[in-house]
Amino acid sequence: MNYINPLLRNLENNKKKYAFQTGSDENLAISIKNFNHKILNIPHQYNFINHIFSSIFLSDFLELLCDFDNNIFSLKKTNPKCIITIEGNSPQDIIALEVAKKISIPCFCIQQGWAPLIHNGFRNMDFTEYFVWGKEFQNLLEKYNPKQRFIVTGSPYLSNLKSYKKIDKLKTISFFLQDVSPLINRKAFLKFFELIILCSEKFPELNIIVKEHPSSKLHNNFKFKLSTRKNITFYNGKSTNLNEILDYTDITLSIFSTVILESIAKEKVPVICSFSSIPRYMPYIVENKCAIEIFNINDALEIIKKFISKPQELNVYTKNIAKIKDNLFQKTNACKIITNRIS
């Protein structure tokens, strides 16, 4: 919801009607209703007859077939001008795309984040248009998506950096949590959490921000451990303060969160904690000395210690960031570009 708020505010000025499908996310539905937009209910309309003669290979995907039928029934009824998806790499996004093709309406997609590798969810896309943050993402994705038309818009969520500020003292570091997943096992998660606690103990002079992932609520036991540390400020997943956190912080730390790249947009140095099984980070920010990639806790602590004693080292990275960031995040009014194209 935090991500689409700027778009919703921009859409309000168009005086057109928009409907949103939120699945089982009741909090998102409530937030959208607060903007006086309609929530699209998808009724159960599975068409058994249509699928009797379907390929046997679809027998393991009956839930997706059901979702397709439900969506096509609802969208035929409402007859929308177009469909908008966010990110585009989930089965539900592809169902929305195929339904849109079936009923001959445009289906657009907006880049929300970035994975450090181009997995199957980001291949063979065929949306009407895919809105990306910068030219580099278009370059990376085009190879795997020959049919996809990309439009470079910038980020609709990130606010522009007001002015560059030279860092003369390391004051604030921010950790961005991610949940256990196929790419982050529990061992990697615990190692990252241990790093947070060790930083709090070893560097009591630092302000430490810990941001919960929007879709992964932190267990109360971990929250309690954070609450006992006087120099740690915790933000829950529903917080809308990402722009403010990035503006306030000096360096960010995460495993492979999208915040790594969002830090680049804000000219903040990201420390990539490669504690998981994924390959080395892409795109090219490490090679261009715009980010630091570490593989164990001790190296992370040493990097922070170095930046405390030699804050001028940070400014070397931020100068490099300034040289490449426009290729990753185009400086444009993304909300205006996107709403003009979908309206």
Short mmCIF file of N, CA, C and O in Angstrom, two decimals, residues 10-56:
data_model
loop_
_atom_site.label_atom_id
_atom_site.label_comp_id
_atom_site.label_asym_id
_atom_site.label_seq_id
_atom_site.Cartn_x
_atom_site.Cartn_y
_atom_site.Cartn_z
N ASN A 10 -2.28 10.80 -7.20
CA ASN A 10 -2.25 11.35 -8.55
C ASN A 10 -3.50 10.98 -9.33
O ASN A 10 -4.03 11.77 -10.11
N LEU A 11 -3.99 9.75 -9.11
CA LEU A 11 -5.18 9.30 -9.80
C LEU A 11 -6.41 10.08 -9.37
O LEU A 11 -7.36 10.26 -10.15
N GLU A 12 -6.42 10.55 -8.13
CA GLU A 12 -7.57 11.29 -7.63
C GLU A 12 -7.83 12.54 -8.47
O GLU A 12 -8.96 12.97 -8.63
N ASN A 13 -6.75 13.10 -9.02
CA ASN A 13 -6.90 14.33 -9.80
C ASN A 13 -7.51 14.09 -11.17
O ASN A 13 -7.93 15.02 -11.84
N ASN A 14 -7.56 12.82 -11.61
CA ASN A 14 -8.08 12.51 -12.95
C ASN A 14 -9.61 12.43 -13.00
O ASN A 14 -10.19 12.37 -14.08
N LYS A 15 -10.22 12.35 -11.82
CA LYS A 15 -11.69 12.27 -11.72
C LYS A 15 -12.26 11.09 -12.50
O LYS A 15 -13.32 11.19 -13.13
N LYS A 16 -11.52 9.99 -12.50
CA LYS A 16 -12.00 8.76 -13.11
C LYS A 16 -12.14 7.70 -12.04
O LYS A 16 -11.58 7.82 -10.96
N LYS A 17 -12.85 6.65 -12.35
CA LYS A 17 -13.10 5.61 -11.37
C LYS A 17 -12.08 4.48 -11.51
O LYS A 17 -11.76 4.07 -12.62
N TYR A 18 -11.61 4.00 -10.37
CA TYR A 18 -10.65 2.91 -10.36
C TYR A 18 -11.10 1.85 -9.36
O TYR A 18 -11.68 2.18 -8.32
N ALA A 19 -10.84 0.61 -9.68
CA ALA A 19 -11.18 -0.49 -8.78
C ALA A 19 -9.92 -1.30 -8.52
O ALA A 19 -9.05 -1.42 -9.38
N PHE A 20 -9.83 -1.88 -7.32
CA PHE A 20 -8.63 -2.58 -6.92
C PHE A 20 -8.97 -3.98 -6.41
O PHE A 20 -9.93 -4.15 -5.65
N GLN A 21 -8.19 -4.95 -6.84
CA GLN A 21 -8.32 -6.30 -6.32
C GLN A 21 -7.23 -6.51 -5.28
O GLN A 21 -6.04 -6.40 -5.59
N THR A 22 -7.59 -6.81 -4.05
CA THR A 22 -6.62 -6.91 -2.97
C THR A 22 -6.48 -8.32 -2.40
O THR A 22 -5.77 -8.52 -1.42
N GLY A 23 -7.16 -9.29 -2.99
CA GLY A 23 -7.07 -10.66 -2.49
C GLY A 23 -7.55 -10.75 -1.06
O GLY A 23 -8.61 -10.23 -0.70
N SER A 24 -6.74 -11.38 -0.21
CA SER A 24 -7.13 -11.56 1.20
C SER A 24 -6.55 -10.48 2.11
O SER A 24 -6.66 -10.59 3.33
N ASP A 25 -5.93 -9.46 1.53
CA ASP A 25 -5.29 -8.41 2.33
C ASP A 25 -6.34 -7.37 2.73
O ASP A 25 -6.59 -6.39 2.02
N GLU A 26 -6.95 -7.57 3.89
CA GLU A 26 -8.02 -6.68 4.35
C GLU A 26 -7.50 -5.29 4.68
O GLU A 26 -8.19 -4.29 4.46
N ASN A 27 -6.28 -5.22 5.24
CA ASN A 27 -5.71 -3.91 5.58
C ASN A 27 -5.49 -3.07 4.33
O ASN A 27 -5.74 -1.85 4.34
N LEU A 28 -5.03 -3.70 3.26
CA LEU A 28 -4.85 -2.98 2.00
C LEU A 28 -6.19 -2.51 1.47
O LEU A 28 -6.31 -1.37 0.99
N ALA A 29 -7.21 -3.35 1.57
CA ALA A 29 -8.55 -2.96 1.10
C ALA A 29 -9.06 -1.74 1.86
O ALA A 29 -9.61 -0.80 1.26
N ILE A 30 -8.85 -1.73 3.17
CA ILE A 30 -9.30 -0.59 3.99
C ILE A 30 -8.57 0.68 3.58
O ILE A 30 -9.17 1.76 3.46
N SER A 31 -7.25 0.57 3.37
CA SER A 31 -6.46 1.74 3.00
C SER A 31 -6.93 2.31 1.68
O SER A 31 -7.05 3.53 1.52
N ILE A 32 -7.22 1.44 0.72
CA ILE A 32 -7.65 1.90 -0.59
C ILE A 32 -9.04 2.53 -0.51
O ILE A 32 -9.31 3.54 -1.16
N LYS A 33 -9.90 1.96 0.31
CA LYS A 33 -11.24 2.54 0.48
C LYS A 33 -11.16 3.95 1.05
O LYS A 33 -12.02 4.79 0.77
N ASN A 34 -10.13 4.21 1.85
CA ASN A 34 -9.96 5.55 2.42
C ASN A 34 -9.69 6.60 1.35
O ASN A 34 -9.85 7.79 1.59
N PHE A 35 -9.26 6.15 0.17
CA PHE A 35 -9.07 7.05 -0.96
C PHE A 35 -10.33 7.12 -1.83
O PHE A 35 -10.32 7.67 -2.93
N ASN A 36 -11.41 6.52 -1.33
CA ASN A 36 -12.69 6.50 -2.04
C ASN A 36 -12.64 5.73 -3.36
O ASN A 36 -13.35 6.06 -4.31
N HIS A 37 -11.77 4.72 -3.41
CA HIS A 37 -11.72 3.84 -4.57
C HIS A 37 -12.46 2.55 -4.25
O HIS A 37 -12.54 2.12 -3.10
N LYS A 38 -12.94 1.91 -5.29
CA LYS A 38 -13.72 0.69 -5.14
C LYS A 38 -12.83 -0.54 -5.04
O LYS A 38 -11.80 -0.64 -5.71
N ILE A 39 -13.20 -1.47 -4.16
CA ILE A 39 -12.52 -2.76 -4.07
C ILE A 39 -13.28 -3.76 -4.92
O ILE A 39 -14.49 -3.94 -4.77
N LEU A 40 -12.57 -4.41 -5.82
CA LEU A 40 -13.20 -5.34 -6.75
C LEU A 40 -13.30 -6.73 -6.11
O LEU A 40 -12.30 -7.36 -5.80
N ASN A 41 -14.51 -7.16 -5.88
CA ASN A 41 -14.74 -8.50 -5.32
C ASN A 41 -14.72 -9.53 -6.44
O ASN A 41 -15.36 -9.36 -7.47
N ILE A 42 -13.96 -10.60 -6.23
CA ILE A 42 -13.85 -11.66 -7.23
C ILE A 42 -14.67 -12.86 -6.75
O ILE A 42 -14.25 -13.60 -5.86
N PRO A 43 -15.87 -13.05 -7.28
CA PRO A 43 -16.73 -14.15 -6.82
C PRO A 43 -16.23 -15.51 -7.33
O PRO A 43 -15.45 -15.59 -8.28
N HIS A 44 -16.70 -16.56 -6.70
CA HIS A 44 -16.31 -17.91 -7.11
C HIS A 44 -17.15 -18.32 -8.31
O HIS A 44 -18.35 -18.54 -8.20
N GLN A 45 -16.49 -18.41 -9.47
CA GLN A 45 -17.22 -18.74 -10.71
C GLN A 45 -16.45 -19.77 -11.52
O GLN A 45 -16.27 -19.63 -12.73
N TYR A 46 -15.94 -20.80 -10.85
CA TYR A 46 -15.16 -21.83 -11.55
C TYR A 46 -16.04 -22.54 -12.57
O TYR A 46 -17.14 -23.00 -12.26
N ASN A 47 -15.55 -22.62 -13.79
CA ASN A 47 -16.31 -23.22 -14.88
C ASN A 47 -15.76 -24.63 -15.15
O ASN A 47 -14.83 -24.80 -15.93
N PHE A 48 -16.36 -25.61 -14.51
CA PHE A 48 -15.86 -26.98 -14.62
C PHE A 48 -15.92 -27.50 -16.05
O PHE A 48 -15.02 -28.18 -16.53
N ILE A 49 -17.00 -27.16 -16.76
CA ILE A 49 -17.19 -27.66 -18.12
C ILE A 49 -16.03 -27.24 -19.03
O ILE A 49 -15.53 -28.02 -19.84
N ASN A 50 -15.58 -25.98 -18.88
CA ASN A 50 -14.51 -25.47 -19.73
C ASN A 50 -13.21 -26.25 -19.56
O ASN A 50 -12.36 -26.26 -20.45
N HIS A 51 -13.03 -26.86 -18.38
CA HIS A 51 -11.74 -27.46 -18.08
C HIS A 51 -11.74 -28.99 -18.14
O HIS A 51 -10.71 -29.61 -17.90
N ILE A 52 -12.87 -29.57 -18.49
CA ILE A 52 -12.91 -31.04 -18.65
C ILE A 52 -11.92 -31.49 -19.71
O ILE A 52 -11.24 -32.51 -19.57
N PHE A 53 -11.82 -30.69 -20.76
CA PHE A 53 -10.98 -31.09 -21.89
C PHE A 53 -9.62 -30.38 -21.88
O PHE A 53 -8.92 -30.38 -22.89
N SER A 54 -9.27 -29.80 -20.74
CA SER A 54 -7.97 -29.14 -20.64
C SER A 54 -6.85 -30.17 -20.61
O SER A 54 -7.08 -31.35 -20.31
N SER A 55 -5.66 -29.72 -20.88
CA SER A 55 -4.50 -30.60 -20.87
C SER A 55 -4.33 -31.24 -19.50
O SER A 55 -4.56 -30.61 -18.46
N ILE A 56 -3.91 -32.50 -19.50
CA ILE A 56 -3.68 -33.21 -18.24
C ILE A 56 -2.58 -32.53 -17.42
O ILE A 56 -2.53 -32.62 -16.20
#
